[in-house]
CSV table of C-alpha atoms and ligand atoms in Angstrom, one decimal:
chain,number,residue,atom,x,y,z
I,22,MET,CA,37.7,50.2,38.1
I,23,THR,CA,34.9,47.8,37.0
I,24,PRO,CA,34.1,44.6,38.9
I,25,THR,CA,34.6,42.9,35.5
I,26,ARG,CA,37.9,44.7,34.9
I,27,ARG,CA,39.0,43.9,38.2
I,28,ALA,CA,38.6,40.1,38.1
I,29,ILE,CA,40.1,40.0,34.5
I,30,LEU,CA,43.4,42.0,36.5
I,31,ARG,CA,43.1,39.3,39.4
I,32,GLY,CA,42.9,36.5,36.9
I,33,LEU,CA,46.2,38.1,34.6
I,34,LEU,CA,48.1,38.0,37.7
I,35,ALA,CA,47.2,34.9,39.2
I,36,SER,CA,47.7,32.9,36.1
I,37,ALA,CA,51.1,34.8,35.4
I,38,ALA,CA,52.1,33.9,39.0
I,39,VAL,CA,51.4,30.4,38.1
I,40,ALA,CA,53.1,30.5,34.7
I,41,ALA,CA,56.2,32.2,35.3
I,42,PRO,CA,57.6,31.9,38.8
I,43,GLY,CA,60.9,34.4,39.2
I,44,ALA,CA,63.2,31.3,40.2
I,45,GLY,CA,61.8,30.1,36.3
I,46,LEU,CA,63.0,33.3,34.8
I,47,LEU,CA,65.8,33.1,36.3
I,48,ALA,CA,66.8,29.6,35.5
I,49,ARG,CA,65.6,30.4,32.0
I,50,ALA,CA,67.6,33.6,32.5
I,51,ALA,CA,71.3,32.0,33.4
I,52,ALA,CA,70.6,29.2,30.0
I,53,ASP,CA,70.3,31.7,27.9
I,54,CYS,CA,72.6,34.8,28.9
I,55,ASP,CA,75.7,34.7,26.6
I,56,GLY,CA,77.0,38.0,28.4
I,57,SER,CA,76.0,41.0,25.9
I,58,THR,CA,74.2,44.1,27.3
I,59,THR,CA,70.8,45.3,26.8
I,60,PRO,CA,71.1,47.5,23.5
I,61,ARG,CA,70.5,51.0,24.9
I,62,GLN,CA,68.6,54.0,23.6
I,63,THR,CA,67.2,57.3,23.7
I,64,PRO,CA,65.0,58.8,26.4
I,65,GLY,CA,63.6,60.3,23.7
I,66,PRO,CA,62.0,63.9,24.4
I,67,PHE,CA,59.2,62.7,27.5
I,68,PHE,CA,61.0,61.6,30.5
I,69,THR,CA,59.8,63.4,33.5
I,70,PRO,CA,62.0,63.6,36.5
I,71,GLY,CA,60.7,62.5,40.1
I,72,ALA,CA,58.2,60.4,38.9
I,73,PRO,CA,56.7,58.5,42.2
I,74,ALA,CA,57.3,55.0,43.5
I,75,ARG,CA,54.8,52.5,42.2
I,76,SER,CA,54.8,49.6,40.1
I,77,ASP,CA,51.5,49.5,39.4
I,78,LEU,CA,50.8,52.3,36.9
I,79,ARG,CA,46.9,52.2,36.3
I,80,GLU,CA,44.9,54.9,37.7
I,81,PRO,CA,40.5,54.3,38.0
I,82,GLY,CA,39.1,55.0,34.3
I,83,LEU,CA,42.1,54.8,32.6
I,84,PRO,CA,41.4,53.1,29.1
I,85,GLY,CA,44.0,50.0,28.0
I,86,THR,CA,44.5,46.6,27.8
I,87,PRO,CA,45.9,45.1,30.9
I,88,LEU,CA,49.9,45.0,30.9
I,89,LEU,CA,51.8,43.2,33.2
I,90,ILE,CA,55.7,42.9,32.7
I,91,ARG,CA,57.9,40.4,35.1
I,92,GLY,CA,61.3,39.8,34.7
I,93,GLU,CA,64.8,40.6,36.5
I,94,VAL,CA,68.0,43.0,35.7
I,95,VAL,CA,71.1,40.9,35.4
I,96,SER,CA,74.8,41.5,35.3
I,97,THR,CA,76.8,39.7,32.5
I,98,ASP,CA,78.1,37.2,34.1
I,99,CYS,CA,74.3,36.4,34.8
I,100,ARG,CA,74.4,37.3,38.2
I,101,PRO,CA,71.0,39.3,39.5
I,102,VAL,CA,71.5,42.2,40.7
I,103,PRO,CA,69.2,43.4,43.7
I,104,GLY,CA,68.0,47.3,44.2
I,105,VAL,CA,68.1,48.9,40.8
I,106,ARG,CA,66.0,51.6,40.6
I,107,LEU,CA,63.8,51.3,37.2
I,108,ASP,CA,61.7,54.0,36.2
I,109,PHE,CA,58.9,53.3,33.7
I,110,TRP,CA,57.6,56.0,31.5
I,111,GLN,CA,54.8,55.2,28.7
I,112,CYS,CA,52.0,56.9,26.4
I,113,ASP,CA,48.6,55.8,26.8
I,114,ALA,CA,46.4,53.3,25.1
I,115,ALA,CA,45.4,56.7,22.8
I,116,GLY,CA,49.6,57.1,22.1
I,117,ARG,CA,49.5,60.5,24.2
I,118,TYR,CA,51.7,61.5,27.4
I,119,ASP,CA,51.4,63.1,30.2
I,120,ASN,CA,54.0,66.0,30.5
I,121,ASP,CA,52.4,67.8,33.1
I,122,GLY,CA,52.4,65.5,35.7
I,123,PHE,CA,53.2,61.5,36.3
I,124,ARG,CA,50.6,59.6,34.6
I,125,LEU,CA,51.9,56.2,33.5
I,126,ARG,CA,55.2,57.1,35.0
I,127,GLY,CA,56.4,55.8,38.1
I,128,HIS,CA,59.7,54.2,39.5
I,129,GLN,CA,60.5,50.9,41.7
I,130,LEU,CA,63.7,49.1,42.7
I,131,ALA,CA,64.1,45.4,41.9
I,132,ASP,CA,63.9,43.3,44.6
I,133,ALA,CA,66.5,41.4,46.0
I,134,ALA,CA,66.7,38.7,43.4
I,135,GLY,CA,66.9,41.2,40.5
I,136,ALA,CA,63.3,40.7,39.6
I,137,TYR,CA,61.2,44.2,38.9
I,138,GLU,CA,56.8,43.6,38.0
I,139,LEU,CA,55.3,46.2,36.5
I,140,THR,CA,51.3,46.4,35.9
I,141,THR,CA,50.5,49.0,33.3
I,142,VAL,CA,48.5,49.2,29.6
I,143,LYS,CA,49.5,48.7,26.6
I,144,PRO,CA,50.2,52.0,25.1
I,145,ALA,CA,49.3,53.0,21.6
I,146,ALA,CA,51.6,53.7,18.2
I,147,TYR,CA,52.3,57.6,18.2
I,148,GLY,CA,53.7,60.6,15.7
I,149,GLY,CA,52.5,60.8,12.1
I,150,LEU,CA,53.8,59.9,8.3
I,151,LEU,CA,57.4,61.9,9.2
I,152,PHE,CA,57.9,60.3,12.5
I,153,ARG,CA,56.0,56.9,13.5
I,154,ARG,CA,56.9,55.1,16.8
I,155,THR,CA,56.0,51.6,17.5
I,156,PRO,CA,53.9,50.7,20.7
I,157,HIS,CA,57.1,50.9,23.2
I,158,ILE,CA,57.9,51.7,27.2
I,159,HIS,CA,60.3,53.9,27.9
I,160,VAL,CA,63.0,52.2,31.0
I,161,ARG,CA,65.7,53.8,32.9
I,162,LEU,CA,67.6,51.9,35.0
I,163,ARG,CA,69.9,53.6,38.0
I,164,VAL,CA,72.4,51.8,40.5
I,165,GLY,CA,73.4,53.7,43.7
I,166,GLY,CA,72.2,56.7,41.7
I,167,ALA,CA,74.3,55.8,38.4
I,168,GLU,CA,72.4,55.8,35.2
I,169,ALA,CA,73.4,51.8,34.3
I,170,LEU,CA,70.9,52.3,31.2
I,171,THR,CA,68.3,53.3,29.1
I,172,THR,CA,66.5,51.5,26.5
I,173,GLN,CA,62.9,50.7,25.3
I,174,LEU,CA,60.6,47.7,25.5
I,175,TYR,CA,58.8,46.4,22.2
I,176,PHE,CA,55.8,44.0,21.5
I,177,PRO,CA,56.0,41.2,19.2
I,178,GLY,CA,53.9,41.1,16.0
I,179,GLU,CA,53.4,44.7,16.1
I,180,PRO,CA,53.1,46.1,12.3
I,181,THR,CA,54.4,49.3,12.9
I,182,ASN,CA,57.6,47.9,14.3
I,183,ASP,CA,59.3,47.9,10.8
I,184,ARG,CA,58.8,51.2,9.8
I,185,ASP,CA,59.7,52.6,13.3
I,186,GLY,CA,63.4,53.4,12.9
I,187,LEU,CA,64.5,52.9,16.7
I,188,PHE,CA,62.7,49.4,16.5
I,189,ASP,CA,65.7,46.8,17.6
I,190,PRO,CA,64.6,43.3,17.6
I,191,ARG,CA,66.9,42.8,20.9
I,192,LEU,CA,64.3,44.7,22.9
I,193,LEU,CA,61.3,42.6,22.1
I,194,MET,CA,59.3,41.0,25.2
I,195,ARG,CA,58.4,37.8,25.6
I,196,LEU,CA,54.3,38.4,25.2
I,197,ASP,CA,51.3,36.0,26.2
I,198,GLU,CA,47.7,36.9,26.0
I,199,ARG,CA,46.0,36.0,29.1
I,200,GLY,CA,42.7,36.3,29.4
I,201,GLU,CA,41.6,40.0,27.7
I,202,GLY,CA,45.2,41.2,29.4
I,203,LEU,CA,48.7,40.4,28.3
I,204,VAL,CA,52.1,39.2,30.7
I,205,GLY,CA,55.2,40.0,29.3
I,206,SER,CA,58.9,39.8,30.7
I,207,PHE,CA,61.9,41.1,29.9
I,208,ARG,CA,65.7,40.3,31.0
I,209,PHE,CA,68.0,43.9,31.5
I,210,VAL,CA,71.4,42.9,31.6
I,211,ILE,CA,73.4,45.5,32.6
I,212,GLY,CA,77.9,46.1,33.0
L,12,LIG,FE1,58.0,56.9,23.5
């Protein structure tokens, strides 16, 4: 990573910590929790089991807009669910999945407050005329080894969202620009 990119990311993380502390997210979650669970979506064909434990998916030389996603996992009665295993996987900034190794794949455990934090790069749209995917990030949540939720997260304002048959506005992240990067948030509600 170049010094410039490192500085950008440091600034991104610092401003996110100030603007969106975990306690604030939880307070907001409780305020607008209506008891409905996060919609499920297909894992698609590109899930690879056994991804390493890591919350930062970036690797040296990996191009793309820095993206930080923070949020929490709560139950339908708005209580934090600690220790949930979250597996994230996505394509790169050129729309390519790594189906041989674990590039842009990783898992982490939600902390005692149900919070998670993923550092990555923004994925590109991919596909052709017949099969067009708008930018998205796949995620699978497991509790005690049992599947709790598989879904996908989407980016607001993408022109390709409405041309993607899988797109669901309930799965849009809140997204802010911070310097040259993006900071998103999403709360998962599991039954
Ligand atoms: Fe995909």
